[in-house]
Amino acid sequence: MSRASPLLPLLLLVSLLLLCAAAGAATATPAAVPTFREAPHFTNSASARCPPPLPPTSGPDAACSPNAAVHVAMTLDASYLRGTMAAVLSVLRHASCPESVHFHFLAAAGSPSTTSDLAAALRGSFPSLAFRVYPFDESRVAGLISASIRGALDRPLNYARSYLASTLPPCVRRVVYLDSDVILTDDVAALAATPLPEGTAVAAPEYCGANFTSYFTPGFWASPALSSTFQGRRACYFNTGVMVLDLPRWRQAGYTAQIEGWMQLQKRVRIYELGSLPPFLLVFAGRIAAVDHRWNQHGLGGDNYRGLCRGLHAGPVSLLHWSGKGKPWDRLDAGRPCPLDAVWAKYDLLRPDAGIDSL
């Protein structure tokens, strides 16, 4: 009679654990939407020649209001909602025409109840805010995403910025895109008014001192067919968390399809490691309008591995950006904040009022 393999009990145990894990994933509930306090109401400046205030509506008609001074686009999900709330508050607090700013939020389309909860949270904290929530079909991009150096970078919603031109209504011609981990300390209208030369669809702060070659693999640079992509272009790194976009020009050039083309290539040949940024660089590096660095003091979340504290770059500050692994709300909750996290905390609507009116 043959003897059973000593590995059999271990294999059975592993199989049981995998089945339990799969069952748990199948029954997992979406992250709960926390309760935020109501933000102060900010009114249009009498000296700024603002258009009339927008109605406090989240319906589709409001997106095409001719009275919008600035259109702002962001993503919206439960995991980063706390950051989104703080970012919206900072935009309104420092805008010359806060009642004339229209927000466009892209949320994952998988759970209508969660989307409505997120919209209700926004309305609860900002009763007079003009905004619209757009369901984003994550399956549109999920099959194109390759694993990167940090799991958080692989969320399909991170790629929603590539689909703004096909998601927002045609009446929205220029939009400011903001990540959820930013705080503005200046008027968003100044950023939105960035000049875009003829044929240019993107404006963002460029960092030509960064090591641009590090954003792509050695195999990419070793291939003349691939590396020649940047031939004739003064290609510099730029961060996609703060951008000004001309949507008609984006549509006319077919930039979404170009980004998807590079992502499809990445699935076959590993040409980069860092999430949604490299496809943007491949399409736009050397072809954007430069914005003053004050509008993206990025990297405050540290690197993508440890999220250590970092200070500001030299120069003035109009926007702080906690890009990187370390998020200020996580560090504050853990009792290990970085010095600049205290700035973010003043806009945190999950905590007691920190004196926002004194900022």
XYZ file of C-alpha atoms in Angstrom:
359
model
C 0.000 0.000 0.000
C 1.437 3.375 -1.005
C 2.128 5.931 1.701
C 0.562 9.386 1.555
C 2.948 12.218 0.790
C 3.933 14.227 3.909
C 3.225 17.372 1.854
C -0.437 16.457 1.385
C -1.719 17.941 4.698
C 0.224 21.165 3.996
C -1.208 21.435 0.494
C -4.717 20.896 1.838
C -4.180 23.634 4.438
C -2.903 26.083 1.820
C -5.886 25.326 -0.421
C -8.279 25.915 2.482
C -6.652 29.252 3.309
C -6.866 30.371 -0.323
C -10.547 29.445 -0.483
C -11.223 31.411 2.711
C -9.364 34.404 1.381
C -11.300 34.300 -1.873
C -14.585 34.065 0.015
C -13.610 37.009 2.166
C -12.716 39.079 -0.885
C -16.005 38.224 -2.537
C -17.995 39.402 0.501
C -15.828 42.419 1.298
C -17.804 45.623 1.720
C -16.687 48.983 0.356
C -14.828 51.286 2.711
C -17.246 53.206 4.925
C -17.698 56.887 4.177
C -16.827 58.861 7.331
C -18.818 61.812 8.604
C -17.201 65.197 8.003
C -18.106 68.525 9.569
C -19.543 71.338 7.492
C -16.991 73.709 5.986
C -17.228 77.491 6.252
C -18.993 79.231 3.374
C -16.818 81.500 1.269
C -18.291 84.212 -0.945
C -17.108 85.857 -4.153
C -14.867 88.867 -3.724
C -16.570 92.145 -4.598
C -13.356 93.438 -6.155
C -12.620 90.410 -8.343
C -15.296 90.922 -11.038
C -16.569 87.401 -10.457
C -19.342 85.867 -12.551
C -22.599 85.233 -10.669
C -22.504 82.415 -8.097
C -23.286 78.966 -9.434
C -26.359 77.181 -8.070
C -25.630 74.511 -5.439
C -26.440 71.574 -7.668
C -24.809 68.300 -8.609
C -26.922 67.724 -11.709
C -25.560 67.403 -15.265
C -26.862 70.806 -16.366
C -24.655 72.657 -13.891
C -21.516 71.310 -15.578
C -22.196 73.523 -18.584
C -22.926 76.727 -16.713
C -21.452 79.688 -18.631
C -20.907 81.390 -15.275
C -18.200 79.013 -14.055
C -14.998 80.964 -13.426
C -12.884 77.808 -13.094
C -13.491 74.110 -13.679
C -11.633 71.721 -11.343
C -11.467 67.935 -11.846
C -10.549 65.363 -9.196
C -11.108 61.692 -8.475
C -13.424 60.603 -5.677
C -13.269 57.455 -3.587
C -13.699 56.490 0.069
C -9.998 55.760 0.625
C -8.873 59.279 -0.315
C -12.076 61.187 0.498
C -10.487 62.843 3.524
C -7.781 64.282 1.301
C -10.304 65.363 -1.341
C -12.355 67.216 1.264
C -9.299 69.124 2.477
C -8.245 69.945 -1.085
C -11.693 71.298 -1.993
C -11.738 73.416 1.175
C -8.327 74.867 0.338
C -9.456 75.744 -3.209
C -12.521 77.573 -1.901
C -10.682 79.273 0.952
C -8.130 80.932 -1.334
C -10.222 81.498 -4.484
C -11.207 85.036 -5.389
C -14.480 83.671 -6.822
C -15.212 80.537 -4.726
C -18.933 80.565 -5.528
C -18.094 80.386 -9.238
C -15.832 77.315 -9.143
C -17.322 74.127 -10.585
C -15.955 70.750 -9.473
C -16.015 67.566 -11.534
C -15.420 64.315 -9.618
C -14.691 60.955 -11.266
C -15.749 58.034 -9.068
C -15.519 54.294 -9.661
C -18.756 53.108 -11.267
C -18.881 49.724 -9.522
C -21.154 50.625 -6.603
C -23.903 53.210 -7.176
C -24.680 53.294 -3.442
C -21.088 54.158 -2.605
C -21.041 56.862 -5.288
C -24.197 58.398 -3.847
C -22.682 58.230 -0.340
C -19.602 60.081 -1.562
C -21.754 62.745 -3.218
C -23.807 63.066 -0.038
C -20.623 63.547 1.999
C -19.559 66.362 -0.324
C -22.973 67.999 -0.127
C -22.997 67.697 3.654
C -19.688 69.534 4.031
C -20.211 71.965 1.142
C -23.972 72.699 0.908
C -23.561 75.418 -1.723
C -20.902 73.698 -3.867
C -21.506 73.339 -7.605
C -20.295 69.874 -8.571
C -21.065 66.781 -10.586
C -19.978 63.169 -9.990
C -19.196 61.093 -13.092
C -19.166 57.275 -12.877
C -15.820 56.032 -14.210
C -15.851 52.532 -15.695
C -12.649 51.069 -14.257
C -12.826 48.074 -16.604
C -11.946 50.472 -19.411
C -8.387 50.693 -18.123
C -7.988 47.784 -15.682
C -6.776 45.406 -18.389
C -4.074 47.859 -19.460
C -2.480 48.359 -16.035
C 0.862 46.705 -15.300
C 2.057 46.134 -11.729
C 4.273 48.977 -10.508
C 6.583 49.585 -7.559
C 3.692 50.436 -5.187
C 0.258 48.838 -5.151
C -1.556 52.138 -4.528
C -0.311 53.355 -7.920
C -2.104 50.499 -9.693
C -5.656 51.536 -8.763
C -7.671 52.051 -11.968
C -8.989 55.378 -10.665
C -5.403 56.701 -10.787
C -5.717 56.513 -14.562
C -9.006 58.420 -14.749
C -7.157 61.664 -15.534
C -6.387 60.192 -18.964
C -10.129 60.038 -19.707
C -11.258 63.523 -18.700
C -11.693 64.597 -22.320
C -14.146 61.774 -22.994
C -15.911 62.031 -19.619
C -16.545 65.730 -19.087
C -19.149 67.397 -21.345
C -17.849 69.241 -24.444
C -18.852 72.595 -22.948
C -15.981 72.243 -20.436
C -13.049 73.428 -22.486
C -10.320 74.060 -19.900
C -10.007 72.225 -16.595
C -7.552 72.176 -13.696
C -6.807 68.603 -12.622
C -5.780 68.112 -8.970
C -4.755 65.019 -7.025
C -6.523 64.407 -3.719
C -3.379 64.966 -1.625
C -2.894 68.666 -2.357
C -3.537 71.902 -0.487
C -3.777 75.223 -2.323
C -2.621 78.419 -0.645
C -3.319 80.669 -3.641
C -6.130 81.472 -6.072
C -6.870 78.542 -8.392
C -7.944 81.053 -11.059
C -4.311 82.088 -11.474
C -3.372 78.476 -12.238
C -6.335 78.016 -14.585
C -5.275 81.114 -16.545
C -1.914 79.581 -17.516
C -1.251 80.460 -21.187
C -1.376 77.451 -23.510
C 0.364 78.082 -26.849
C -1.377 76.996 -30.032
C -1.541 73.213 -30.258
C -0.563 72.646 -26.602
C -3.053 70.670 -24.509
C -1.248 70.338 -21.164
C 0.393 72.766 -18.757
C 2.255 71.681 -15.621
C 5.393 72.527 -13.639
C 8.447 70.935 -15.312
C 11.527 69.668 -13.479
C 14.329 69.450 -16.005
C 16.914 68.863 -13.283
C 15.404 65.465 -12.454
C 17.013 62.298 -13.823
C 14.584 61.703 -16.678
C 16.199 58.424 -17.730
C 15.273 56.834 -14.375
C 11.582 56.806 -15.283
C 12.151 54.115 -17.927
C 13.899 50.761 -17.941
C 17.386 50.149 -19.368
C 15.701 48.065 -22.055
C 13.707 51.088 -23.186
C 16.819 53.235 -23.582
C 18.729 50.394 -25.261
C 16.121 50.174 -28.017
C 16.604 52.835 -30.721
C 13.012 52.312 -31.843
C 11.737 53.203 -28.364
C 14.223 55.800 -27.130
C 13.853 57.765 -30.375
C 10.392 58.686 -29.085
C 11.995 61.682 -27.385
C 14.133 62.686 -30.347
C 13.813 66.387 -31.035
C 11.996 66.970 -27.740
C 13.402 68.699 -24.647
C 11.865 66.000 -22.481
C 11.620 66.847 -18.781
C 9.869 65.210 -15.860
C 6.561 66.706 -14.767
C 4.157 65.584 -12.068
C 0.662 64.718 -13.304
C -1.012 65.537 -9.975
C -1.419 69.201 -10.954
C -2.231 70.015 -14.578
C -4.153 72.482 -16.708
C -5.803 70.703 -19.647
C -7.301 72.014 -22.887
C -9.889 69.322 -23.571
C -10.813 70.169 -27.200
C -7.128 70.014 -28.177
C -6.762 66.750 -26.260
C -9.668 65.221 -28.169
C -8.455 66.492 -31.525
C -4.991 64.948 -31.027
C -6.359 61.656 -29.700
C -4.103 61.702 -26.642
C -6.092 59.098 -24.689
C -5.508 56.532 -27.445
C -1.795 57.409 -27.483
C -1.532 56.849 -23.724
C -3.377 53.545 -24.043
C -1.014 52.516 -26.846
C 2.013 52.871 -24.561
C 0.216 50.954 -21.813
C -0.498 48.126 -24.230
C 3.184 48.003 -25.164
C 4.109 47.919 -21.469
C 2.010 44.757 -21.086
C 4.236 43.066 -23.677
C 7.617 44.654 -22.945
C 8.559 46.151 -19.581
C 9.541 49.757 -20.387
C 8.755 51.531 -17.083
C 8.032 50.856 -13.396
C 6.023 53.786 -12.039
C 2.251 53.528 -12.559
C 0.352 56.131 -14.585
C 3.140 58.717 -14.892
C 5.405 57.213 -17.608
C 2.690 56.994 -20.308
C 2.054 60.706 -19.761
C 5.766 61.424 -20.094
C 5.983 59.384 -23.279
C 3.188 61.387 -24.879
C 3.720 64.860 -23.412
C 7.270 65.351 -22.081
C 8.780 68.253 -23.997
C 5.373 69.214 -25.390
C 3.729 70.984 -22.447
C 3.450 74.581 -21.327
C 5.566 75.200 -18.246
C 3.935 76.371 -15.013
C 5.796 78.074 -12.175
C 7.097 75.547 -9.623
C 5.163 77.311 -6.879
C 2.083 75.465 -8.177
C 3.386 71.999 -7.282
C 5.606 71.768 -4.221
C 5.486 67.995 -4.618
C 7.138 65.063 -2.873
C 5.918 65.945 0.630
C 4.775 62.338 1.074
C 8.356 61.115 0.715
C 9.389 58.401 -1.718
C 7.330 55.423 -2.853
C 8.912 53.036 -0.347
C 9.181 54.635 3.124
C 7.304 57.925 2.884
C 9.818 59.869 4.962
C 9.414 63.548 5.827
C 10.530 66.094 3.263
C 10.716 69.863 3.264
C 9.685 72.422 0.682
C 11.712 73.232 -2.390
C 13.256 76.676 -2.487
C 10.922 79.416 -3.655
C 7.335 80.605 -3.141
C 4.452 78.212 -2.470
C 0.977 78.254 -4.025
C 0.248 74.526 -3.744
C 1.576 71.793 -1.435
C 1.467 68.233 -2.743
C 1.928 65.145 -0.556
C 2.880 62.879 -3.472
C 4.689 59.741 -2.356
C 3.797 57.000 0.092
C 3.268 59.109 3.218
C -0.127 60.830 3.424
C -0.656 63.531 6.054
C -3.920 62.086 7.386
C -2.282 58.693 7.990
C 0.726 60.229 9.736
C -1.481 62.475 11.883
C -3.672 59.543 12.947
C -0.574 57.497 13.784
C 0.783 60.297 15.958
C 3.905 60.630 13.789
C 3.279 63.736 11.657
C 5.899 65.507 9.616
C 6.295 69.255 10.215
C 4.406 70.272 7.058
C 1.490 67.976 7.916
C 0.378 70.691 10.325
C -0.499 72.833 7.292
C -2.716 70.076 5.893
C -4.348 69.522 9.309
C -5.846 73.028 9.239
C -8.040 71.931 6.315
C -8.991 68.523 7.749
C -12.789 68.360 7.973
C -12.698 65.097 9.936
C -11.202 66.843 12.967
C -12.502 69.731 15.088
C -12.255 73.193 13.529
C -8.600 74.195 13.457
C -9.232 77.857 12.774
C -9.462 77.849 8.985
C -10.690 81.447 8.977
C -7.352 82.569 10.402
C -5.333 81.171 7.486
